[in-house]
Amino acid sequence: MIIDDIFDLVNYKFDSASHILLNSELCKDCLHKACTFVCPARCYQWNSEKERMDFAYEACLECGTCLIICDKKALEWN
């Protein structure tokens, strides 16, 4: 079996609400936007047009890397 074929066998059930609340106002002052680089699932993406951080909770692996790296305290886990 090819590795890429394995991902086709994975099923996800998404919660209706995110387990992470993101205060994107705090992200505006962040100079390094480290969460966009360290998240293994690439859940964070800086939207320069709208000057905000976009977060796709559906892909989150719940590893906690974003909580460790965010020095602005812009994240709250539920």
Short mmCIF file of C-alpha atoms in Angstrom, two decimals, residues 16-52:
data_model
loop_
_atom_site.label_atom_id
_atom_site.label_comp_id
_atom_site.label_asym_id
_atom_site.label_seq_id
_atom_site.Cartn_x
_atom_site.Cartn_y
_atom_site.Cartn_z
CA SER A 16 -19.35 22.01 15.82
CA ALA A 17 -17.15 24.43 17.80
CA SER A 18 -13.41 24.81 18.10
CA HIS A 19 -11.62 23.60 21.24
CA ILE A 20 -9.20 26.52 20.83
CA LEU A 21 -10.35 30.12 21.05
CA LEU A 22 -8.05 32.51 19.22
CA ASN A 23 -7.86 36.21 20.02
CA SER A 24 -6.72 37.40 16.60
CA GLU A 25 -6.43 41.00 17.84
CA LEU A 26 -3.41 39.92 19.91
CA CYS A 27 -1.91 38.28 16.82
CA LYS A 28 -1.69 41.63 15.05
CA ASP A 29 1.09 42.74 17.43
CA CYS A 30 3.05 39.50 17.07
CA LEU A 31 6.23 40.06 15.11
CA HIS A 32 7.26 36.45 14.46
CA LYS A 33 3.91 34.65 13.87
CA ALA A 34 5.63 31.49 15.15
CA CYS A 35 2.43 29.44 15.25
CA THR A 36 2.36 29.54 11.44
CA PHE A 37 5.73 27.75 11.41
CA VAL A 38 5.57 25.32 14.34
CA CYS A 39 2.09 23.83 14.03
CA PRO A 40 2.60 20.32 12.60
CA ALA A 41 -0.91 20.37 11.10
CA ARG A 42 -0.49 23.88 9.65
CA CYS A 43 -3.68 25.08 11.33
CA TYR A 44 -2.54 28.71 11.56
CA GLN A 45 -2.16 31.03 8.59
CA TRP A 46 -1.59 34.77 8.65
CA ASN A 47 -4.00 36.60 6.31
CA SER A 48 -2.08 39.75 5.36
CA GLU A 49 -5.01 41.22 3.40
CA LYS A 50 -7.32 41.15 6.41
CA GLU A 51 -4.48 41.47 8.96
CA ARG A 52 -5.68 38.54 11.02
#
